[in-house]
Amino acid sequence: MKTSPAPPLHMACIMDGNGRWARRKGLPRTDGHTAGEEALAEVVRQAARRSIGWLTVFGFSTENWVRPRTEVRHILSLHRKLFSRTDEMNSNNARTKWIGRPFSESGARTPVYVQKAIKKAIADTQGNTGLNVTVAFDYGSRAELVRAAKRAMTNGPVTPQAIEANLYDPQMPQVDLLVRTSGETRISNFLLWQITGSHIYFTERTWPDFDANEFAKALASYEEHANA
Ligand code: FPP
């Protein structure tokens, strides 16, 4: 009997604890975010190497805008840096994607320079066929679901299928493994629709310390759960 290959895994990360990582080292919070962006680049390499199909990360939420201006500015500049890693994405055969409040919608807050960086990263990596790396920026699951329900309503009955077809990225598969770092055991308005059947892996490690070893542990925890 022929067995079909397992569908590619979707891993999602709530990258928490940059501030605590910095505080423990006596550094400014912004250094924690800088280290967090580097940690993410390593996670992308790990995910590509292990043939993961989808990696979705919570880069900046609809709730994060209330943080101090200098911190917000720093995180935004790190997104520009992240979206400029085109050579790395190409060498990992990885495609950049984005979810968040559509730029032209009322309430959306993505600054134009970040919009440009997102659009360029998507265009420059669209030919890659391996890993899909989705950055959630100006993203909140509740906003996504309210919008999906409103759009579904204009086309007929509101069913799970109709909601799904109106999510920010209808192609995004359900999440298999959700990771949250730094000991917090909350979901925080991230992919609420998409995590219905996810294995959730919480670790005490802060995000900048989420290295290849931690990545392997998270994956092993998922595999143990999936094969149980
Ligand atoms: C939480 O750390 C992290 C964020 C605000 C979002 C994730 C941001 C990064 C990993 C920085 C760069 C990433 C990208 C995608 C460019 P925190 O400040 O809440 O940490 P704390 O809870 O210890 O204060």
Coordinates of C-alpha atoms and ligand atoms in Angstrom, one line a residue:
M1 CA 0.0 0.0 0.0
K2 CA 1.3 3.5 -0.9
T3 CA 1.6 5.9 2.0
S4 CA 1.3 9.6 1.2
P5 CA 4.0 11.8 2.7
A6 CA 3.1 13.6 5.9
P7 CA 1.9 17.2 5.3
P8 CA 4.6 19.8 6.0
L9 CA 4.7 20.9 9.6
H10 CA 3.5 24.3 10.7
M11 CA 5.3 25.8 13.7
A12 CA 4.4 29.1 15.2
C13 CA 6.3 31.1 17.8
I14 CA 5.4 33.7 20.4
M15 CA 8.9 35.2 20.9
D16 CA 8.6 36.3 24.5
G17 CA 11.2 37.4 27.0
N18 CA 13.5 39.8 25.1
G19 CA 13.2 42.4 27.8
R20 CA 13.9 39.9 30.6
W21 CA 16.9 38.5 28.7
A22 CA 18.3 42.1 28.5
R23 CA 17.5 42.9 32.1
R24 CA 19.3 39.8 33.4
K25 CA 22.4 40.9 31.5
G26 CA 22.1 44.6 32.7
L27 CA 21.4 45.7 29.1
P28 CA 18.7 48.0 27.7
R29 CA 15.5 46.3 26.6
T30 CA 16.3 47.3 23.0
D31 CA 19.4 45.0 23.1
G32 CA 17.0 42.1 24.0
H33 CA 15.0 42.8 20.9
T34 CA 18.2 43.0 18.7
A35 CA 19.2 39.6 20.1
G36 CA 15.7 38.3 19.5
E37 CA 15.9 39.2 15.8
E38 CA 19.2 37.3 15.6
A39 CA 17.6 34.3 17.3
L40 CA 14.8 34.4 14.8
A41 CA 17.3 34.3 11.9
E42 CA 18.7 31.1 13.5
V43 CA 15.2 29.6 13.9
V44 CA 14.6 30.2 10.2
R45 CA 17.8 28.3 9.3
Q46 CA 16.8 25.4 11.6
A47 CA 13.3 25.3 10.2
A48 CA 14.6 25.2 6.6
R49 CA 17.1 22.5 7.5
R50 CA 14.4 20.3 9.1
S51 CA 12.0 20.6 6.2
I52 CA 9.3 22.5 8.1
G53 CA 6.7 23.8 5.8
W54 CA 5.5 26.8 7.6
L55 CA 7.0 29.0 10.3
T56 CA 4.8 31.8 11.7
V57 CA 6.1 34.3 14.2
F58 CA 4.5 37.0 16.3
G59 CA 6.7 40.0 15.4
F60 CA 4.4 42.9 16.6
S61 CA 0.9 42.8 17.9
T62 CA -2.0 45.2 17.7
E63 CA -1.5 45.6 21.5
N64 CA 2.3 46.4 21.2
W65 CA 1.8 50.0 20.0
V66 CA 1.4 51.2 23.6
R67 CA 5.0 50.4 24.4
P68 CA 7.4 53.4 24.9
R69 CA 8.1 55.2 21.6
T70 CA 11.8 54.5 21.5
E71 CA 11.2 50.7 22.0
V72 CA 8.5 50.7 19.3
R73 CA 10.8 52.5 17.0
H74 CA 13.6 50.0 17.7
I75 CA 11.3 47.0 17.1
L76 CA 10.1 48.5 13.8
S77 CA 13.7 49.0 12.6
L78 CA 14.4 45.4 13.5
H79 CA 11.5 44.4 11.2
R80 CA 13.1 46.4 8.4
K81 CA 16.4 44.4 9.1
L82 CA 14.5 41.1 9.2
F83 CA 12.7 41.8 5.9
S84 CA 16.0 42.7 4.3
R85 CA 17.5 39.3 4.9
T86 CA 16.8 38.4 1.3
D87 CA 20.0 36.5 0.6
E88 CA 19.5 34.3 3.6
M89 CA 15.9 33.6 2.7
N90 CA 17.0 32.7 -0.8
S91 CA 19.8 30.4 0.4
N92 CA 17.2 28.7 2.7
N93 CA 14.7 28.5 -0.2
A94 CA 12.3 30.3 2.1
R95 CA 9.5 32.6 1.1
T96 CA 8.5 35.7 3.2
K97 CA 4.9 36.2 4.0
W98 CA 3.1 38.6 6.2
I99 CA -0.2 38.7 8.1
G100 CA -1.7 41.7 9.9
R101 CA -4.2 44.5 9.6
P102 CA -4.3 45.3 5.8
F103 CA -2.4 48.6 5.3
S104 CA -5.3 50.5 3.8
E105 CA -7.9 49.5 6.5
S106 CA -9.0 51.9 9.1
G107 CA -7.1 51.3 12.4
A108 CA -4.1 49.8 10.6
R109 CA -0.8 51.3 11.9
T110 CA 2.1 49.8 9.9
P111 CA 4.3 52.7 8.9
V112 CA 5.0 53.2 5.2
Y113 CA 8.7 52.2 5.5
V114 CA 7.8 48.9 7.1
Q115 CA 5.1 48.4 4.4
K116 CA 7.7 48.9 1.7
A117 CA 10.1 46.4 3.4
I118 CA 7.3 43.8 3.7
K119 CA 6.3 44.2 0.0
K120 CA 9.9 44.0 -1.2
A121 CA 10.7 40.9 1.0
I122 CA 7.6 39.2 -0.4
A123 CA 8.4 40.0 -4.0
D124 CA 12.1 39.1 -3.6
T125 CA 11.5 35.7 -2.2
Q126 CA 8.3 34.6 -4.0
G127 CA 10.1 32.2 -6.2
N128 CA 11.3 30.0 -3.3
T129 CA 9.6 26.7 -2.8
G130 CA 10.6 25.5 0.6
L131 CA 9.7 27.0 4.0
N132 CA 7.0 29.7 4.3
V133 CA 8.0 32.3 6.9
T134 CA 5.1 34.4 7.9
V135 CA 5.7 37.4 10.1
A136 CA 2.7 38.7 12.0
F137 CA 3.1 42.4 12.2
D138 CA 0.3 44.8 13.5
Y139 CA -1.5 41.5 14.0
G140 CA -4.2 40.5 16.4
S141 CA -6.3 37.4 16.1
R142 CA -9.5 39.1 17.3
A143 CA -9.2 41.8 14.6
E144 CA -8.5 39.0 12.0
L145 CA -11.6 37.1 13.1
V146 CA -14.0 40.1 13.2
R147 CA -12.9 41.1 9.7
A148 CA -13.3 37.5 8.4
A149 CA -16.8 37.2 9.9
K150 CA -17.8 40.6 8.4
R151 CA -16.5 39.6 5.0
A152 CA -18.1 36.1 5.2
M153 CA -21.5 37.7 6.0
T154 CA -21.5 39.7 2.7
N155 CA -21.3 36.4 0.8
G156 CA -23.9 34.2 2.5
P157 CA -24.1 32.2 5.6
V158 CA -21.2 32.5 8.1
T159 CA -19.7 29.0 8.3
P160 CA -16.3 27.8 9.5
Q161 CA -15.3 27.4 5.8
A162 CA -16.4 31.0 5.1
I163 CA -14.5 32.3 8.0
E164 CA -11.4 30.4 6.9
A165 CA -11.6 31.7 3.4
N166 CA -11.5 35.2 4.8
L167 CA -8.6 35.0 7.1
Y168 CA -5.6 37.2 6.3
D169 CA -3.9 34.2 4.6
P170 CA -6.5 31.6 3.6
Q171 CA -3.6 29.4 2.4
M172 CA -2.1 29.2 5.8
P173 CA -2.6 25.7 7.3
Q174 CA -3.6 24.9 10.8
V175 CA -0.7 25.2 13.3
D176 CA 0.8 21.9 14.5
L177 CA 3.2 23.2 17.1
L178 CA 2.9 26.5 19.0
V179 CA 6.0 27.6 21.0
R180 CA 5.9 30.3 23.7
T181 CA 9.2 31.2 25.4
S182 CA 10.1 32.8 28.7
G183 CA 7.7 30.8 31.0
E184 CA 4.5 32.6 30.1
T185 CA 1.6 30.2 29.5
R186 CA -0.7 32.5 27.6
I187 CA -1.7 32.7 23.9
S188 CA -2.1 36.5 23.8
N189 CA -4.4 37.0 20.8
F190 CA -2.2 35.0 18.4
L191 CA -3.7 32.7 15.7
L192 CA -6.7 31.8 17.8
W193 CA -8.5 30.2 14.8
Q194 CA -5.4 28.4 13.5
I195 CA -4.3 26.7 16.8
T196 CA -7.4 24.6 17.4
G197 CA -5.5 21.3 17.3
S198 CA -2.0 22.5 18.1
H199 CA 0.5 21.0 20.5
I200 CA 1.6 23.8 22.7
Y201 CA 5.2 23.9 23.9
F202 CA 6.1 26.3 26.7
T203 CA 9.7 26.8 27.8
E204 CA 11.3 28.9 30.5
R205 CA 14.0 30.0 28.1
T206 CA 13.8 33.6 26.9
W207 CA 13.5 34.1 23.1
P208 CA 17.1 35.2 22.5
D209 CA 18.2 31.9 24.1
F210 CA 15.9 29.8 21.9
D211 CA 18.8 28.1 20.1
A212 CA 19.1 25.0 17.9
N213 CA 19.0 22.8 20.9
E214 CA 15.8 24.3 22.2
F215 CA 14.4 24.1 18.7
A216 CA 15.1 20.4 18.6
K217 CA 13.5 20.0 22.1
A218 CA 10.3 21.7 20.9
L219 CA 10.1 19.5 17.8
A220 CA 10.7 16.4 19.9
S221 CA 7.9 17.3 22.2
Y222 CA 5.6 17.7 19.2
E223 CA 6.7 14.4 17.7
E224 CA 6.2 12.6 21.0
H225 CA 2.6 14.1 21.2
A226 CA 1.8 13.4 17.5
N227 CA 2.9 9.8 17.7
A228 CA 1.2 9.1 21.1
Ligands
FPP1 C1 8.5 40.1 23.5 O1 9.6 40.5 24.3 C2 8.7 40.2 22.1 C3 8.1 41.1 21.3 C4 7.6 42.5 21.6 C5 7.9 40.8 19.9 C6 8.9 40.0 19.2 C7 10.0 40.9 18.8 C8 11.3 40.4 18.6 C9 11.7 39.0 18.7 C10 12.3 41.4 18.2 C11 12.6 41.4 16.7 C12 11.8 40.5 16.0 C13 11.4 40.6 14.7 C14 10.4 39.8 14.1 C15 12.0 41.7 13.8 P1 9.2 41.4 25.6 O2 9.6 42.7 25.3 O3 7.7 41.3 25.8 O4 10.0 40.7 26.7 P2 9.6 40.8 28.3 O5 8.3 40.1 28.5 O6 10.7 40.0 28.9 O7 9.6 42.2 28.7

